[in-house]
XYZ file of C-alpha atoms in Angstrom:
575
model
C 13.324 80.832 -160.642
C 11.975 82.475 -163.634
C 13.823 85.587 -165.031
C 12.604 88.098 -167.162
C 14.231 91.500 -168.818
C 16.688 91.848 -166.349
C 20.320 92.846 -166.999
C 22.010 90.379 -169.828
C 19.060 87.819 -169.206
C 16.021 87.638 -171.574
C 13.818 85.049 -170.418
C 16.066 82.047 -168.859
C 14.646 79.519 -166.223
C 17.039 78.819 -162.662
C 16.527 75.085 -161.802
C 18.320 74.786 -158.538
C 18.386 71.373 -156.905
C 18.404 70.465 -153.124
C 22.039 69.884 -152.102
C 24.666 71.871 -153.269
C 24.342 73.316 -157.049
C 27.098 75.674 -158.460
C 26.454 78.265 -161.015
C 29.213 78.817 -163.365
C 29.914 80.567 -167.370
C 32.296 83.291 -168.419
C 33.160 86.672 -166.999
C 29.996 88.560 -168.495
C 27.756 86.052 -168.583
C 24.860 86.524 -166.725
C 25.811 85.085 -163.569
C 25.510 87.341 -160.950
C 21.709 88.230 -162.090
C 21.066 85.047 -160.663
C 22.365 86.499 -157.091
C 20.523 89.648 -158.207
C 17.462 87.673 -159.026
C 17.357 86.201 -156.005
C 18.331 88.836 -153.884
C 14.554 90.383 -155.528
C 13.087 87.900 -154.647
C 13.655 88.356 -151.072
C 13.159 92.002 -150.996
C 16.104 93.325 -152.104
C 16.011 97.189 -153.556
C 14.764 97.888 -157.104
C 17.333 99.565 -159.338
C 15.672 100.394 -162.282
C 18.755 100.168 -164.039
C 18.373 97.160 -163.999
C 15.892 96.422 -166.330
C 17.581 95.151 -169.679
C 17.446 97.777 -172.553
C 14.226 97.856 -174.606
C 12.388 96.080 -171.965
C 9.546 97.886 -169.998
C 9.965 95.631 -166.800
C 12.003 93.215 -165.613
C 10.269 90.146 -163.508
C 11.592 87.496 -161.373
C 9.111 84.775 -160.560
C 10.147 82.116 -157.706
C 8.918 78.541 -156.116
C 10.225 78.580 -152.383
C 9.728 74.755 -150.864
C 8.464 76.000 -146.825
C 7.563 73.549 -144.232
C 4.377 73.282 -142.940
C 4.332 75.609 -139.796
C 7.342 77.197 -140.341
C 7.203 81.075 -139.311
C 7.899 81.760 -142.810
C 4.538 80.209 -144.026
C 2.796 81.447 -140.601
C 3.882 84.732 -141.503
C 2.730 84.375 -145.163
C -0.765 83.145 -144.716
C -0.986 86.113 -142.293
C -1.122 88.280 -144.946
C -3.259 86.370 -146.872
C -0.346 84.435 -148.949
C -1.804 80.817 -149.894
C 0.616 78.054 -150.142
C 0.798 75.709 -153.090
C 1.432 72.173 -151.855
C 3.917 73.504 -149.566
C 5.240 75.874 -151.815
C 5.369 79.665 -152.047
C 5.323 81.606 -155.219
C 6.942 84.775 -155.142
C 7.104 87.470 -157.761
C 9.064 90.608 -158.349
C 8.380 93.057 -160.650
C 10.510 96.026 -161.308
C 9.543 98.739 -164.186
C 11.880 100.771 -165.940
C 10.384 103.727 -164.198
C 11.889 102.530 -160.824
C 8.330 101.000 -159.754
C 8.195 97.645 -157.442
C 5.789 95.381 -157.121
C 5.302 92.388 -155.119
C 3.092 89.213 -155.025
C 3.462 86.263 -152.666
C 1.205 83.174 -152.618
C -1.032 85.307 -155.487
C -1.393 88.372 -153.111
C -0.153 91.651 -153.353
C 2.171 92.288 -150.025
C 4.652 95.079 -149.318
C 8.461 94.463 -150.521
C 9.112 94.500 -146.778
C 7.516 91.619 -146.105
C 9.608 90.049 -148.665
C 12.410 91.117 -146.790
C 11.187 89.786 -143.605
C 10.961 86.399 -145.089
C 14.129 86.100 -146.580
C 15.582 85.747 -142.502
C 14.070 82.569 -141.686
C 14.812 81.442 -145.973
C 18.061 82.331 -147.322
C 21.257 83.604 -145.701
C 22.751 85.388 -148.743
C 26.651 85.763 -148.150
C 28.177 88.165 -151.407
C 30.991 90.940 -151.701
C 28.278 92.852 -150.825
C 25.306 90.658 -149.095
C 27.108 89.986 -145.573
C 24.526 92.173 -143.485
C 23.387 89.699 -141.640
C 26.244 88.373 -139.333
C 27.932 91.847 -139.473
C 25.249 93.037 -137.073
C 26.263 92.455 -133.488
C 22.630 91.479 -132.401
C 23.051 88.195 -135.022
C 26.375 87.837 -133.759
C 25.571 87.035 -130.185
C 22.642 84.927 -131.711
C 24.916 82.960 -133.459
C 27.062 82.632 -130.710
C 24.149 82.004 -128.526
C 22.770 78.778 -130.883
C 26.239 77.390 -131.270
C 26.148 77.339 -127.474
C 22.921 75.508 -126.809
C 21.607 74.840 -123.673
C 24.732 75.643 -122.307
C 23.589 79.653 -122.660
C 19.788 78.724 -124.147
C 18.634 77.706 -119.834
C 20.233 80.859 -118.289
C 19.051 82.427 -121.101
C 15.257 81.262 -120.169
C 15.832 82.002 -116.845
C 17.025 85.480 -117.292
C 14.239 86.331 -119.698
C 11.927 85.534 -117.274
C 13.312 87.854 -114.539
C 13.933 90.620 -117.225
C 9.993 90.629 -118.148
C 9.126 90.552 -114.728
C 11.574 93.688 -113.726
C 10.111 95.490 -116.859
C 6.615 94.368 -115.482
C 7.000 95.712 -112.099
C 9.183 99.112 -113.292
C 6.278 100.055 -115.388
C 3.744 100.262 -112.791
C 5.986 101.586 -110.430
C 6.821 104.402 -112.547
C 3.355 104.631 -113.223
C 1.946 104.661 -109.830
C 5.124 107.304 -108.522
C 4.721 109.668 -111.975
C 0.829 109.967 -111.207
C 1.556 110.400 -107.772
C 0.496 114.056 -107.885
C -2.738 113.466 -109.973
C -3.363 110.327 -107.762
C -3.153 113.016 -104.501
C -5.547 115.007 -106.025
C -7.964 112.458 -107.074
C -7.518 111.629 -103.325
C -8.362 114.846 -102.170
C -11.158 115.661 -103.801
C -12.820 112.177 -102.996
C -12.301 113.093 -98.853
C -13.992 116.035 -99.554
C -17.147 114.770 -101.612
C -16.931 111.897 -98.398
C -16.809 114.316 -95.602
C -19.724 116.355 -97.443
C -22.080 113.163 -97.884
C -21.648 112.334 -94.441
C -22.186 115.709 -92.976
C -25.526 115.713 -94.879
C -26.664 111.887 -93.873
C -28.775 110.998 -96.869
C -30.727 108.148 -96.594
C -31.646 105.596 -99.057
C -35.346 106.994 -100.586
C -35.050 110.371 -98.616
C -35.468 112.495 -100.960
C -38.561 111.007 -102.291
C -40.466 110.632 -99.331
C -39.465 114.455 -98.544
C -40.798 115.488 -101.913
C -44.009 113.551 -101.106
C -44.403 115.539 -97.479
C -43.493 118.778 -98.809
C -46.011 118.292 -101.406
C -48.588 116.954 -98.506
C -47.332 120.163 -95.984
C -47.209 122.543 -98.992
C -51.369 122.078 -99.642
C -52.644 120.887 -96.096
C -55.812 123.305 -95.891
C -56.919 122.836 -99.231
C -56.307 118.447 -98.114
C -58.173 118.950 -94.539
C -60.830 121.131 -96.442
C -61.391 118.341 -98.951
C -61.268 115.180 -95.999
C -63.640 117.055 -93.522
C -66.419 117.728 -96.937
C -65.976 113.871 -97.746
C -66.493 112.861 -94.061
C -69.510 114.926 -93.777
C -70.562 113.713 -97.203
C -70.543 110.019 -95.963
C -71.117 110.017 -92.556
C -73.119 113.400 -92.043
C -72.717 117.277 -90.193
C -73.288 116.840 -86.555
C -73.924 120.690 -87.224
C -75.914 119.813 -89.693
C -78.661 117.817 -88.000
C -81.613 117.578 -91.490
C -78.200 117.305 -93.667
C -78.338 113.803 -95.769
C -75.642 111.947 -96.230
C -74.423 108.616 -97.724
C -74.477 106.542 -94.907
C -77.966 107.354 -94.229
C -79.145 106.600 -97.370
C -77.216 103.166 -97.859
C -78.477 102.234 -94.046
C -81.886 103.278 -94.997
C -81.461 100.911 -98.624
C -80.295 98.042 -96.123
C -83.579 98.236 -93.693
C -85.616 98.040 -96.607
C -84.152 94.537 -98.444
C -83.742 93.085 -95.253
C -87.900 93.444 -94.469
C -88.231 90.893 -97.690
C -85.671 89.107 -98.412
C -86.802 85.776 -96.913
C -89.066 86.089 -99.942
C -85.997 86.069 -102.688
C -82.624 84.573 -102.326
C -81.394 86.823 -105.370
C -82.691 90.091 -103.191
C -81.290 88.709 -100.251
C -77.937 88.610 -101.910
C -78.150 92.486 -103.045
C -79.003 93.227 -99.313
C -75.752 91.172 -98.251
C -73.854 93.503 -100.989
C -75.695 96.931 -99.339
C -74.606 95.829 -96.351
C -70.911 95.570 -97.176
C -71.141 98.860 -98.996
C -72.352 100.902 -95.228
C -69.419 98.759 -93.667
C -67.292 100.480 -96.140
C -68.266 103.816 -96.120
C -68.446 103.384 -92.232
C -64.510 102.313 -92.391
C -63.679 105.496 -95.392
C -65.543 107.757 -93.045
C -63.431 106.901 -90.006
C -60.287 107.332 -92.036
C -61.205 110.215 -93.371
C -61.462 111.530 -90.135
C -58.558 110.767 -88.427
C -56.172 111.941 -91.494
C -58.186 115.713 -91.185
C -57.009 115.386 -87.319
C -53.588 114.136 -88.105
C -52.820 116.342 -90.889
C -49.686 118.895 -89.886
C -50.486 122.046 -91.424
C -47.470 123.382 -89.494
C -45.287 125.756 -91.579
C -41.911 125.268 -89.666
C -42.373 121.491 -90.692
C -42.296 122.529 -93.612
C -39.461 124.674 -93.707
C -37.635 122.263 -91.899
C -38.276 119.848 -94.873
C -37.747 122.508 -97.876
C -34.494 122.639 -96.177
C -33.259 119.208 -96.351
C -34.760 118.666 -99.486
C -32.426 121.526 -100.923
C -28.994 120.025 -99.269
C -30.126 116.626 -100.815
C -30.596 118.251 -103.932
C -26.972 120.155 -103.871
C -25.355 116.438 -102.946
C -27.271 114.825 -106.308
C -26.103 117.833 -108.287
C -22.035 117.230 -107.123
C -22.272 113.408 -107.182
C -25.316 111.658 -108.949
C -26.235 111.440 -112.428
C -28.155 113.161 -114.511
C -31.983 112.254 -113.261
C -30.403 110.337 -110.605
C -31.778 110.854 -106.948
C -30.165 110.567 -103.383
C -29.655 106.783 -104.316
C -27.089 107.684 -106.976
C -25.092 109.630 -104.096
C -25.319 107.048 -102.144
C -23.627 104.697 -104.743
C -20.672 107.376 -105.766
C -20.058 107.520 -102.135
C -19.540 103.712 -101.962
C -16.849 103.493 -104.921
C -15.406 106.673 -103.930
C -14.385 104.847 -100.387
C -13.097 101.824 -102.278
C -11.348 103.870 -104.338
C -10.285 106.113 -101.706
C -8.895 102.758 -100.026
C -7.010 101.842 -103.015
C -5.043 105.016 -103.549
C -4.283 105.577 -99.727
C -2.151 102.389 -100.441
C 0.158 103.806 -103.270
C 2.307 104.577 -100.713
C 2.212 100.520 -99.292
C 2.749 99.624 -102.497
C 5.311 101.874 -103.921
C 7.808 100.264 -100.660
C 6.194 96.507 -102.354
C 7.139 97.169 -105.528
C 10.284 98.902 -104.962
C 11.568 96.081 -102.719
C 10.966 93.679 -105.508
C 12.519 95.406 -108.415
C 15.232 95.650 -106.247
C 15.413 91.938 -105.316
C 15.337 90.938 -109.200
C 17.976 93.612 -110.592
C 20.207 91.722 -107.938
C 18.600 88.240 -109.431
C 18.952 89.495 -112.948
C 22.381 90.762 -112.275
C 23.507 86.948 -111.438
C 21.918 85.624 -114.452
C 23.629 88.202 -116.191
C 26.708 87.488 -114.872
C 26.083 83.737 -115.360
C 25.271 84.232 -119.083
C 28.330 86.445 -119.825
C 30.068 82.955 -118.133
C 28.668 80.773 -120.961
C 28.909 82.974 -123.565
C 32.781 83.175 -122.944
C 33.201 79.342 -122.407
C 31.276 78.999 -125.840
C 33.118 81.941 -127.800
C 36.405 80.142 -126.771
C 34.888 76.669 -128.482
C 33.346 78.367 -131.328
C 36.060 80.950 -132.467
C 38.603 77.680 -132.381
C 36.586 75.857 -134.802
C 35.860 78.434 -137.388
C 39.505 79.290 -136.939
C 40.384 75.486 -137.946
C 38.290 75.721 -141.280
C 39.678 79.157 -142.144
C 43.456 77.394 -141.938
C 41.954 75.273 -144.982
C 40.166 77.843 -146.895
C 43.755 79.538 -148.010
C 43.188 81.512 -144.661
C 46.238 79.553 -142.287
C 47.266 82.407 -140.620
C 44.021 83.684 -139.649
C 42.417 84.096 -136.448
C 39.010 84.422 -135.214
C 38.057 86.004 -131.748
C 35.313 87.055 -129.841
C 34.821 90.170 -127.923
C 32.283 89.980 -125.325
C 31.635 93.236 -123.248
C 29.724 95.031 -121.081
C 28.817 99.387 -120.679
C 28.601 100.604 -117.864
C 25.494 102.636 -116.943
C 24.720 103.531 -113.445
C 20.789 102.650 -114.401
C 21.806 99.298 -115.067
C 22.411 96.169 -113.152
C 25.735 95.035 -111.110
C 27.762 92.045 -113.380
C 31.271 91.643 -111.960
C 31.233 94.456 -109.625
C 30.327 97.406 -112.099
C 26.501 98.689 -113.240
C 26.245 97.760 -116.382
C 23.393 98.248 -119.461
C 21.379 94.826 -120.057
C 18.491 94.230 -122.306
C 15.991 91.484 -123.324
C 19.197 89.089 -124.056
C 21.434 90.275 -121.284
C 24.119 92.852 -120.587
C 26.789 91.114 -123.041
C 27.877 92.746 -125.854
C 29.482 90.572 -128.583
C 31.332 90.783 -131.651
C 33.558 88.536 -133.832
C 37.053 89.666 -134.407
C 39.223 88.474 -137.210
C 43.181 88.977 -137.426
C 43.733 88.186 -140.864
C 47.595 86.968 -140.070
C 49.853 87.406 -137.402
C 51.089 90.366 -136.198
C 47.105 91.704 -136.866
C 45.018 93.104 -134.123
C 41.840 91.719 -133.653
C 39.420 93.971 -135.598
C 35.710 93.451 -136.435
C 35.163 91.180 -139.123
C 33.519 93.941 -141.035
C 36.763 96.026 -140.890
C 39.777 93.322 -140.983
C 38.424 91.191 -143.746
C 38.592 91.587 -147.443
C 35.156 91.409 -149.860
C 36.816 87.385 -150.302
C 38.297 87.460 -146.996
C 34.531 87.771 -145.649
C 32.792 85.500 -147.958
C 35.664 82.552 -146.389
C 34.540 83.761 -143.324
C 31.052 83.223 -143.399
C 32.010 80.349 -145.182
C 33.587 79.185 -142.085
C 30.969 79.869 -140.088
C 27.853 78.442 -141.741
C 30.205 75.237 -141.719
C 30.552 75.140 -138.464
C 26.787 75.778 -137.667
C 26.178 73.122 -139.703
C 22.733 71.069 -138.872
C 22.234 74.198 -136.383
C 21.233 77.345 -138.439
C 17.513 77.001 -139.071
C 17.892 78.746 -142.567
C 17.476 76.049 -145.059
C 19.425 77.733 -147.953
C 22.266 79.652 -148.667
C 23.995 81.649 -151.454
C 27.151 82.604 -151.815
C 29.083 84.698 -154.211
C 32.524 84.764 -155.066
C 33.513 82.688 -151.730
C 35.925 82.214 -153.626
C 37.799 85.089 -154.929
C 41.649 85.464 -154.436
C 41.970 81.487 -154.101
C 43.268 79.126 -156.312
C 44.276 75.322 -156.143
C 44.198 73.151 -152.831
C 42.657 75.802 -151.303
C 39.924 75.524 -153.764
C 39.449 72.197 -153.507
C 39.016 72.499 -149.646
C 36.052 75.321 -149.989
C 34.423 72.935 -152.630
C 34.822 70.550 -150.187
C 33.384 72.345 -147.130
C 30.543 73.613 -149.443
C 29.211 69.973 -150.008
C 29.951 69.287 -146.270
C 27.228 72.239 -145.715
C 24.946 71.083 -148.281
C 24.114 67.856 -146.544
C 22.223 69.746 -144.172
C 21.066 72.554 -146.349
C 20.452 73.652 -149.965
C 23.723 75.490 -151.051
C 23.922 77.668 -153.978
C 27.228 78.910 -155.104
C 28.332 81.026 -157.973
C 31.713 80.394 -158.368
C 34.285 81.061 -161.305
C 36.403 77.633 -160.034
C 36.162 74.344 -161.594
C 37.805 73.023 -158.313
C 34.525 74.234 -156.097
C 32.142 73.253 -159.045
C 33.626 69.978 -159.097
C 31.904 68.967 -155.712
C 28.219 70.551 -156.877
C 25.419 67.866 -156.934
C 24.493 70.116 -159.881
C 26.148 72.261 -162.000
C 24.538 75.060 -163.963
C 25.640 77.314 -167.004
C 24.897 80.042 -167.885
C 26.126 81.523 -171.306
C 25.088 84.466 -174.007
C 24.011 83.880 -177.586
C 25.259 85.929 -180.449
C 23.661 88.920 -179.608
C 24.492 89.063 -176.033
C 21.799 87.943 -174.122
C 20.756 85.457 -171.779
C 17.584 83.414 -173.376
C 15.778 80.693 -171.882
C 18.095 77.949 -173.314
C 20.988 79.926 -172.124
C 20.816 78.664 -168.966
C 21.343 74.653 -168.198
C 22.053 71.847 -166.347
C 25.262 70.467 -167.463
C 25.534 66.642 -167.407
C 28.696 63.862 -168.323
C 30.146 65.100 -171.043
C 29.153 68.877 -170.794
C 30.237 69.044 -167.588
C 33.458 68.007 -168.148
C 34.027 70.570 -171.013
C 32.799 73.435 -168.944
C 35.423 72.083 -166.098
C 38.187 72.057 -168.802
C 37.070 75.581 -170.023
C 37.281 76.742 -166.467
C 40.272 75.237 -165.785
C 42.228 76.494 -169.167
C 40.111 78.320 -171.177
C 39.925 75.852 -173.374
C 36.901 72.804 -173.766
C 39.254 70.751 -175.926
C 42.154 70.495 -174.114
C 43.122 67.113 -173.084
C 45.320 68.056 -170.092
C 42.220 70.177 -169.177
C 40.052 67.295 -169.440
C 41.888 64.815 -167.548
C 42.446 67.108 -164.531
C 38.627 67.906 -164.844
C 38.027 64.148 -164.239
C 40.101 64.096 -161.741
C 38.175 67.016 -160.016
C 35.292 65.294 -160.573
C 36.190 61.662 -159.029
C 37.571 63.822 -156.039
C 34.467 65.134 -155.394
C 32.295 61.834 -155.585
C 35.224 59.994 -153.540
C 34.566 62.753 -150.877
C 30.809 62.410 -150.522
């Protein structure tokens, strides 16, 4: 990490090393920015008063080492983060003004995201910092990984059931709320039904009615015009002298025929004449018979004005706009299907109700059979974090588990009683601590000290060690209110956790900073601040005076020194 204008620090640069690295210098220092720093870094709220005097912003600039398809960098590159050979940069910015800003992999991203990351990067464990495992959702999940398959296959099992119950409880309340609606809408399609089928449409009706009416509605003026055409190609028999077309094409005919033996191209034309007379012979016949077929009778066409107008009132109710009888026809068609479908709520309201039933009984087993697990495990678990608490200065310490169910008459049956269950079961569970004997159980958040709660979590994280998928953690003042062996042990246990982790600890006790693969200090220059050379790795020689200093006050003296090198070949011997 980079910091920049915040609190005591000027400009100073955190090099923190896989493993386990302890941050240490005097009361005043400058320590605890780094916690702060960090603590920006993953989202933490912006006090302006932070920002150091004189300074118009403070910025803290980090490189976060993610593996390649972790949900941290999935998450990231989501919102258009870009990693930088499997780093991400992150930067904080606060302004004296109380303004935040954030940037990850050279994007602007809300501080929440920041926030969301820091889950699956860093478990932060402070006086203040120990959110996480205080909620009793992350306690059962801690429970539930230290448990492993042993709760993770009823687990599966049960989610499976649960999304199915919420699957078929969502359409059954669907399908009985809308029952009303669904009645109507069932209604009103009977009734367009029964009215389609009173009326009988038939594909194409209504345009072969429009077509007669049309015919009926002008019949004289049609048999007025097919008798004139008749008499205009075959002749009047009234009209005896009258000329007509037939005549005259027979009469062309007679005369070609006398010559054409004489010209084949004259003999062809008479062929042609010839099939023009058969023509008008055949148009003349027609032309007859549709003048004697031709209803001119007006109660036809009554008959047909009415049936055209009940077609018309069905395409107005139930076809489109434009649409004819065909469009009526077509409504009527998924209006039965449909029709069909909702006459079988009722069918499938019993279905549906008979297998919700079936799985709250099958969910309540799994239930049951989870809360089984979770006990054996809580039993297994609370022992062992009770063991390292009895060598953290903590002997008379006790660590429980409460697991619980509440009862709700909605919910499912789990040892005889309906009880409330969610995505993860109907358990309820919480870690107790009884700080010595004598001590009732209470939650951790309640019967634990600020120190008390760091050793704790301390505890914990040991225990999950190789388990938790958060790759790094920080702790602050794990160590307050202890002194000597006690010491030595949490330094101990601290390097125990780093070999499966990267541990960052910022600790005030040369017998904890002893067992750091890397120590840090951090120290003021003359005018009180932090610059970038105030913060450094201490090596050999260094390192032992900043041991002796913690260990006496004093860098120079020789008991000091000696019993830092004695620290310090502990901690080697132990790793």
């Amino acid at each position: 990490m980079r910091i920049r204008s915040l609190g005591v620090i000027d400009d100073a640069v955190v090099e923190l090393s896989p493993g386990f690295t302890a941050v240490t210098g005097e009361t005043g220092a400058g320590k605890t920015m780094v916690v702060t720093s960090l603590g920006l870094l993953l989202g933490g709220r912006a006090d302006p008063a932070l920002v150091r005097i004189g300074s118009e912003k403070a910025v803290v600039e980090g490189r976060v080492t993610v593996p390649a398809g972790a949900s941290a960098a999935v998450r990231a590159e989501e919102a258009g983060a870009e990693l930088d050979d499997g780093a991400l940069l992150i930067s904080r910015t606060v302004s004296a003004e109380g303004r935040s800003r954030a940037h990850l992999g050279g994007r602007s991203v809300p501080v929440g995201l920041l926030a969301d990351l820091a889950d699956d990067l860093v478990a932060v464990h402070g006086q203040t910092d120990q959110q996480g495992l205080l909620k009793l959702s992350r306690q059962r999940q801690a429970l539930d990984r230290y448990a492993g398959d042993g709760v993770a296959v009823p687990l599966a099992k049960y989610g499976e059931a649960y999304r199915r119950l919420r699957a078929v409880a969502v359409e059954l309340e669907e399908i009985v709320t809308r029952a009303r609606e669904r009645a109507q809408e069932a209604d009103m399609l009977r009734y367009g039904l029964d009215e389609i089928a009173g009326v009988e449409p038939r594909a194409g009706e209504d345009v072969e009615l429009a077509e007669e009416a049309e015919r009926l509605g002008h019949a004289e003026a049609l048999s007025s015009a097919a008798t004139a055409a008749h008499s205009a190609l075959a002749g009047n028999p009234e009209d005896p002298e009258g000329i007509d077309a037939a005549t005259l094409v027979a009469g062309a005919h007679r005369a070609l025929e006398a010559v054409r033996s004489h010209d084949p191209e004259l003999a062809a034309l008479a062929d042609r004449i010839g099939e023009v007379g058969i023509l008008l012979g055949d148009v003349a016949g027609e032309l007859a018979g549709y003048a004697d077929d031709l209803d001119a009778d007006p109660l036809r066409l009554a008959a047909v004005e009415e049936r055209r107008a009940a077609l018309t009132a069905l395409t107005r109710k139930y076809g489109g706009h434009g649409d004819g009888i065909d469009a009526v026809l077509a409504w009527a068609e998924q209006g039965a299907a449909r029709l069909t479908e909702l006459d079988g709520d009722d069918e499938r309201i019993d279905e549906l109700t008979a297998e919700r039933d079936a799985l709250r009984v099958e969910l309540g087993g799994l239930a049951q059979a989870l809360t089984d697990a979770r006990t054996e495990a809580a039993e297994r678990f609370a022992a062992a974090v009770t063991a390292e608490l009895g060598s953290l200065a903590m002997p008379h310490a006790r660590v429980s588990f409460a697991i619980r169910q509440t009862e709700d008459p909605e919910g499912v049956e789990v040892g005889g009683r309906a009880v409330a269950y969610g995505p993860a079961g109907a358990d309820e569970v919480e870690l107790l601590l009884a700080p010595h004997p004598g001590a009732p159980p209470r939650p951790i958040a309640k019967g634990a000290s600020g120190g008390e709660l760091s050793r704790v979590m301390l505890a914990v994280e040991v225990v999950f060690a190789g388990t938790d998928p958060v790759p790094t953690y920080l702790f602050d003042e794990v160590d307050a209110g202890v002194g000597g062996k006690a010491a030595v042990e949490i330094g101990r246990r601290l390097a125990k956790l780093a070999r499966s982790a990267q541990v960052v600890v910022v600790t005030h006790l040369p017998q904890v900073a002893a067992f750091a693969d890397r120590q840090l200090l951090v120290e003021k220059t003359n005018d009180g601040s932090v610059t970038r050379s105030g913060v450094k790795v201490l090596e050999g020689e260094e390192r032992v005076r900043e041991l002796s200093r913690m260990l006496a006050g004093q860098e120079d003296s020789e008991t000091a020194r000696a019993h830092a090198e004695e620290l310090l070949a502990t901690a080697r011997a132990d790793r």
